[in-house]
mmCIF file of C-alpha atoms in Angstrom:
data_model
loop_
_atom_site.group_PDB
_atom_site.id
_atom_site.type_symbol
_atom_site.label_atom_id
_atom_site.label_comp_id
_atom_site.label_asym_id
_atom_site.label_seq_id
_atom_site.Cartn_x
_atom_site.Cartn_y
_atom_site.Cartn_z
ATOM 1 C CA UNK A 62 0.000 0.000 0.000
ATOM 2 C CA UNK A 63 1.184 3.568 -0.536
ATOM 3 C CA UNK A 64 2.875 4.829 2.633
ATOM 4 C CA UNK A 65 0.852 8.048 2.825
ATOM 5 C CA UNK A 66 -2.457 6.202 2.725
ATOM 6 C CA UNK A 67 -1.267 3.619 5.238
ATOM 7 C CA UNK A 68 0.017 6.296 7.638
ATOM 8 C CA UNK A 69 -3.237 8.238 7.303
ATOM 9 C CA UNK A 70 -5.334 5.178 8.065
ATOM 10 C CA UNK A 71 -3.211 4.321 11.089
ATOM 11 C CA UNK A 72 -3.427 7.893 12.414
ATOM 12 C CA UNK A 73 -7.208 7.796 12.059
ATOM 13 C CA UNK A 74 -7.345 4.575 14.075
ATOM 14 C CA UNK A 75 -5.374 6.218 16.879
ATOM 15 C CA UNK A 76 -7.572 9.337 16.930
ATOM 16 C CA UNK A 77 -10.895 8.841 15.088
ATOM 17 C CA UNK A 78 -12.028 12.399 15.905
ATOM 18 C CA UNK A 79 -8.984 13.958 14.193
ATOM 19 C CA UNK A 80 -9.240 15.169 10.618
ATOM 20 C CA UNK A 81 -6.643 13.239 8.629
ATOM 21 C CA UNK A 82 -5.750 13.956 5.007
ATOM 22 C CA UNK A 83 -3.220 12.139 2.860
ATOM 23 C CA UNK A 84 -1.829 12.538 -0.643
ATOM 24 C CA UNK A 85 -0.483 9.647 -2.692
ATOM 25 C CA UNK A 86 1.995 11.166 -5.101
ATOM 26 C CA UNK A 87 5.165 13.257 -5.414
ATOM 27 C CA UNK A 88 5.478 16.072 -2.902
ATOM 28 C CA UNK A 89 6.217 18.362 -5.848
ATOM 29 C CA UNK A 90 2.591 17.855 -6.954
ATOM 30 C CA UNK A 91 1.080 19.017 -3.658
ATOM 31 C CA UNK A 92 -0.883 22.278 -4.091
ATOM 32 C CA UNK A 93 0.859 25.141 -2.290
ATOM 33 C CA UNK A 94 -2.391 26.166 -0.616
ATOM 34 C CA UNK A 95 -2.299 22.853 1.262
ATOM 35 C CA UNK A 96 1.109 23.728 2.727
ATOM 36 C CA UNK A 97 1.129 27.447 3.383
ATOM 37 C CA UNK A 98 -0.977 27.342 6.585
ATOM 38 C CA UNK A 99 0.826 24.424 8.223
ATOM 39 C CA UNK A 100 2.417 24.870 11.644
ATOM 40 C CA UNK A 101 5.377 22.639 10.803
ATOM 41 C CA UNK A 102 6.493 19.824 8.509
ATOM 42 C CA UNK A 103 7.876 16.441 9.559
ATOM 43 C CA UNK A 104 9.785 14.713 6.759
ATOM 44 C CA UNK A 105 10.811 11.076 6.330
ATOM 45 C CA UNK A 106 11.463 10.025 2.751
ATOM 46 C CA UNK A 107 13.459 7.526 0.696
ATOM 47 C CA UNK A 108 14.359 10.021 -2.042
ATOM 48 C CA UNK A 109 16.983 12.762 -1.864
ATOM 49 C CA UNK A 110 15.102 14.725 -4.531
ATOM 50 C CA UNK A 111 12.068 14.808 -2.221
ATOM 51 C CA UNK A 112 14.281 15.971 0.662
ATOM 52 C CA UNK A 113 15.513 18.914 -1.379
ATOM 53 C CA UNK A 114 12.034 19.784 -2.662
ATOM 54 C CA UNK A 115 10.492 19.791 0.831
ATOM 55 C CA UNK A 116 13.413 21.714 2.326
ATOM 56 C CA UNK A 117 13.149 24.341 -0.400
ATOM 57 C CA UNK A 118 9.390 24.707 0.072
ATOM 58 C CA UNK A 119 9.699 25.028 3.849
ATOM 59 C CA UNK A 120 12.438 27.636 3.491
ATOM 60 C CA UNK A 121 10.376 29.638 1.010
ATOM 61 C CA UNK A 122 7.163 29.413 3.046
ATOM 62 C CA UNK A 123 8.789 29.938 6.458
ATOM 63 C CA UNK A 124 7.710 26.537 7.820
ATOM 64 C CA UNK A 125 9.709 24.763 10.547
ATOM 65 C CA UNK A 126 11.046 21.434 9.246
ATOM 66 C CA UNK A 127 11.839 18.285 11.237
ATOM 67 C CA UNK A 128 13.692 15.754 9.090
ATOM 68 C CA UNK A 129 14.018 12.187 10.398
ATOM 69 C CA UNK A 130 16.633 9.966 8.795
ATOM 70 C CA UNK A 131 18.733 6.882 9.521
ATOM 71 C CA UNK A 132 22.207 5.611 8.724
ATOM 72 C CA UNK A 133 21.691 1.895 9.037
ATOM 73 C CA UNK A 134 25.281 0.670 8.728
ATOM 74 C CA UNK A 135 26.305 2.663 11.840
ATOM 75 C CA UNK A 136 22.962 2.325 13.675
ATOM 76 C CA UNK A 137 22.520 6.103 13.852
ATOM 77 C CA UNK A 138 19.129 7.821 14.020
ATOM 78 C CA UNK A 139 19.161 11.489 13.017
ATOM 79 C CA UNK A 140 16.813 14.459 13.214
ATOM 80 C CA UNK A 141 17.540 17.808 11.594
ATOM 81 C CA UNK A 142 15.420 20.647 12.922
ATOM 82 C CA UNK A 143 15.339 23.744 10.701
ATOM 83 C CA UNK A 144 13.678 26.931 11.950
ATOM 84 C CA UNK A 145 13.217 28.560 8.506
ATOM 85 C CA UNK A 146 12.450 31.916 10.130
ATOM 86 C CA UNK A 147 11.018 34.256 7.449
ATOM 87 C CA UNK A 148 12.786 37.171 9.158
ATOM 88 C CA UNK A 149 16.130 35.656 8.123
ATOM 89 C CA UNK A 150 15.152 36.010 4.437
ATOM 90 C CA UNK A 151 16.666 32.680 3.461
ATOM 91 C CA UNK A 152 19.875 33.112 5.450
ATOM 92 C CA UNK A 153 19.251 29.981 7.538
ATOM 93 C CA UNK A 154 20.428 26.458 6.700
ATOM 94 C CA UNK A 155 18.600 24.001 4.442
ATOM 95 C CA UNK A 156 19.008 20.243 4.125
ATOM 96 C CA UNK A 157 21.262 20.661 1.085
ATOM 97 C CA UNK A 158 23.720 22.610 3.235
ATOM 98 C CA UNK A 159 24.612 19.303 4.891
ATOM 99 C CA UNK A 160 24.950 17.255 1.719
ATOM 100 C CA UNK A 161 28.369 15.712 1.103
ATOM 101 C CA UNK A 162 29.758 14.542 -2.233
ATOM 102 C CA UNK A 163 28.240 11.065 -1.844
ATOM 103 C CA UNK A 164 24.788 12.607 -1.375
ATOM 104 C CA UNK A 165 25.057 14.655 -4.567
ATOM 105 C CA UNK A 166 26.231 11.575 -6.493
ATOM 106 C CA UNK A 167 23.277 9.577 -5.153
ATOM 107 C CA UNK A 168 20.951 12.418 -6.107
ATOM 108 C CA UNK A 169 22.347 12.536 -9.652
ATOM 109 C CA UNK A 170 21.877 8.759 -9.979
ATOM 110 C CA UNK A 171 18.313 8.975 -8.706
ATOM 111 C CA UNK A 172 19.101 6.556 -5.885
ATOM 112 C CA UNK A 173 16.092 5.460 -3.837
ATOM 113 C CA UNK A 174 16.885 4.148 -0.361
ATOM 114 C CA UNK A 175 13.940 1.806 -0.388
ATOM 115 C CA UNK A 176 12.578 -0.026 2.631
ATOM 116 C CA UNK A 177 11.390 -2.658 0.141
ATOM 117 C CA UNK A 178 14.961 -3.617 -0.770
ATOM 118 C CA UNK A 179 16.817 -3.298 -4.036
ATOM 119 C CA UNK A 180 13.816 -3.875 -6.319
ATOM 120 C CA UNK A 181 12.339 -0.423 -5.662
ATOM 121 C CA UNK A 182 8.796 -1.851 -5.473
ATOM 122 C CA UNK A 183 6.440 0.569 -3.733
ATOM 123 C CA UNK A 184 3.647 -1.956 -3.173
ATOM 124 C CA UNK A 185 1.557 -0.776 -6.122
ATOM 125 C CA UNK A 186 3.185 -2.907 -8.772
ATOM 126 C CA UNK A 187 5.100 0.075 -10.127
ATOM 127 C CA UNK A 188 8.254 -0.304 -12.172
ATOM 128 C CA UNK A 189 11.478 -0.433 -10.151
ATOM 129 C CA UNK A 190 13.035 2.918 -9.380
ATOM 130 C CA UNK A 191 16.455 3.659 -10.911
ATOM 131 C CA UNK A 192 19.485 2.755 -8.833
ATOM 132 C CA UNK A 193 17.397 1.582 -5.871
ATOM 133 C CA UNK A 194 19.324 0.634 -2.738
ATOM 134 C CA UNK A 195 18.171 -0.885 0.564
ATOM 135 C CA UNK A 196 18.364 1.268 3.664
ATOM 136 C CA UNK A 197 20.079 -1.588 5.588
ATOM 137 C CA UNK A 198 18.285 -0.164 8.594
ATOM 138 C CA UNK A 199 16.496 -2.282 11.198
ATOM 139 C CA UNK A 200 12.941 -1.209 11.893
ATOM 140 C CA UNK A 201 13.688 -0.165 15.471
ATOM 141 C CA UNK A 202 16.217 2.386 14.195
ATOM 142 C CA UNK A 203 13.548 4.009 12.023
ATOM 143 C CA UNK A 204 11.295 4.074 15.087
ATOM 144 C CA UNK A 205 14.015 5.829 17.095
ATOM 145 C CA UNK A 206 14.365 8.495 14.392
ATOM 146 C CA UNK A 207 10.589 9.033 14.383
ATOM 147 C CA UNK A 208 10.522 9.343 18.186
ATOM 148 C CA UNK A 209 13.342 11.902 18.114
ATOM 149 C CA UNK A 210 11.531 13.951 15.463
ATOM 150 C CA UNK A 211 8.201 13.940 17.292
ATOM 151 C CA UNK A 212 9.869 14.786 20.602
ATOM 152 C CA UNK A 213 11.734 17.755 19.094
ATOM 153 C CA UNK A 214 8.524 18.938 17.415
ATOM 154 C CA UNK A 215 6.562 18.775 20.693
ATOM 155 C CA UNK A 216 9.314 20.548 22.644
ATOM 156 C CA UNK A 217 9.327 23.449 20.181
ATOM 157 C CA UNK A 218 5.569 23.763 19.734
ATOM 158 C CA UNK A 219 3.450 22.437 22.599
ATOM 159 C CA UNK A 220 6.142 23.205 25.191
ATOM 160 C CA UNK A 221 6.902 26.602 23.673
ATOM 161 C CA UNK A 222 10.688 26.330 23.761
ATOM 162 C CA UNK A 223 12.666 28.432 21.261
ATOM 163 C CA UNK A 224 13.197 26.721 17.914
ATOM 164 C CA UNK A 225 16.792 25.975 16.937
ATOM 165 C CA UNK A 226 18.704 24.933 13.820
ATOM 166 C CA UNK A 227 20.202 21.705 15.169
ATOM 167 C CA UNK A 228 20.995 18.116 14.277
ATOM 168 C CA UNK A 229 20.229 15.473 16.896
ATOM 169 C CA UNK A 230 21.850 12.032 16.652
ATOM 170 C CA UNK A 231 21.425 8.806 18.583
ATOM 171 C CA UNK A 232 23.893 5.995 17.952
ATOM 172 C CA UNK A 233 22.184 2.775 19.020
ATOM 173 C CA UNK A 234 25.491 0.876 18.766
ATOM 174 C CA UNK A 235 26.997 2.588 21.816
ATOM 175 C CA UNK A 236 23.902 4.504 23.077
ATOM 176 C CA UNK A 237 25.660 7.835 22.569
ATOM 177 C CA UNK A 238 23.778 11.038 21.759
ATOM 178 C CA UNK A 239 25.064 14.124 20.018
ATOM 179 C CA UNK A 240 23.663 17.577 19.239
ATOM 180 C CA UNK A 241 25.278 19.944 16.765
ATOM 181 C CA UNK A 242 24.299 23.354 15.449
ATOM 182 C CA UNK A 243 23.365 23.765 11.805
ATOM 183 C CA UNK A 244 24.326 26.814 9.760
ATOM 184 C CA UNK A 245 23.973 27.843 6.150
ATOM 185 C CA UNK A 246 26.842 26.764 3.934
ATOM 186 C CA UNK A 247 28.076 29.813 2.005
ATOM 187 C CA UNK A 248 28.460 27.847 -1.236
ATOM 188 C CA UNK A 249 25.210 25.849 -0.918
ATOM 189 C CA UNK A 250 23.890 25.257 -4.464
ATOM 190 C CA UNK A 251 20.266 25.120 -3.341
ATOM 191 C CA UNK A 252 17.915 28.060 -3.771
ATOM 192 C CA UNK A 253 17.571 29.944 -0.458
ATOM 193 C CA UNK A 254 15.167 32.602 -1.686
ATOM 194 C CA UNK A 255 12.285 33.183 0.753
ATOM 195 C CA UNK A 256 8.815 34.195 -0.395
ATOM 196 C CA UNK A 257 6.572 36.872 1.047
ATOM 197 C CA UNK A 258 3.516 34.937 2.161
ATOM 198 C CA UNK A 259 0.229 36.465 3.280
ATOM 199 C CA UNK A 260 -1.579 33.922 5.412
ATOM 200 C CA UNK A 261 -5.334 33.967 5.933
ATOM 201 C CA UNK A 262 -7.222 31.853 8.421
ATOM 202 C CA UNK A 263 -9.360 29.153 6.927
ATOM 203 C CA UNK A 264 -13.048 29.049 7.760
ATOM 204 C CA UNK A 265 -14.047 26.227 10.080
ATOM 205 C CA UNK A 266 -15.960 23.410 8.365
ATOM 206 C CA UNK A 267 -19.725 23.617 8.734
ATOM 207 C CA UNK A 268 -21.253 21.352 11.359
ATOM 208 C CA UNK A 269 -23.096 18.308 10.084
ATOM 209 C CA UNK A 270 -26.884 18.556 10.386
ATOM 210 C CA UNK A 271 -28.433 16.464 13.199
ATOM 211 C CA UNK A 272 -30.043 13.150 12.415
#
């Protein structure tokens, strides 16, 4: 099943009263009006191109971004929290600022770090993705990354603590944790241009008639 649909269904089971919406398709195809009024974005993807697209959108729209990732061969769970403060006018870091040469090579090859293995199958019978590679990550490591992302999101929103541009890491091999500051790379090739966005509150949905 598509991951978005599956995650939406599971979220609805946890909280039936919550409005849950999902979109099966590339993030680049999401209408901007569905993103502009968000409080924050939590990202977990198997494609570097999607990482860059989401990071660019969040930077342009001034949306805080929490990116959960794993490095399976070293048992490291990572979360990158990006403030994307509109007042900085694009001067803050983006995900591409942390890309190393191997990341750019993987991006150019269209590598997909698929949970399904090296066949790139997405569960819908689609053709294999180019240059697919397994994540070599155990499921518990992905869970740790998700927990770190949700915890950082709650600390900066519900708890009201100041947002920070940081990278949080947990190495499950030796149970060590690490926090490092993130800053914009002067020669980052990604577009850091911020947009001027006028937000308007959406009208509340009409109540269903009785009966």
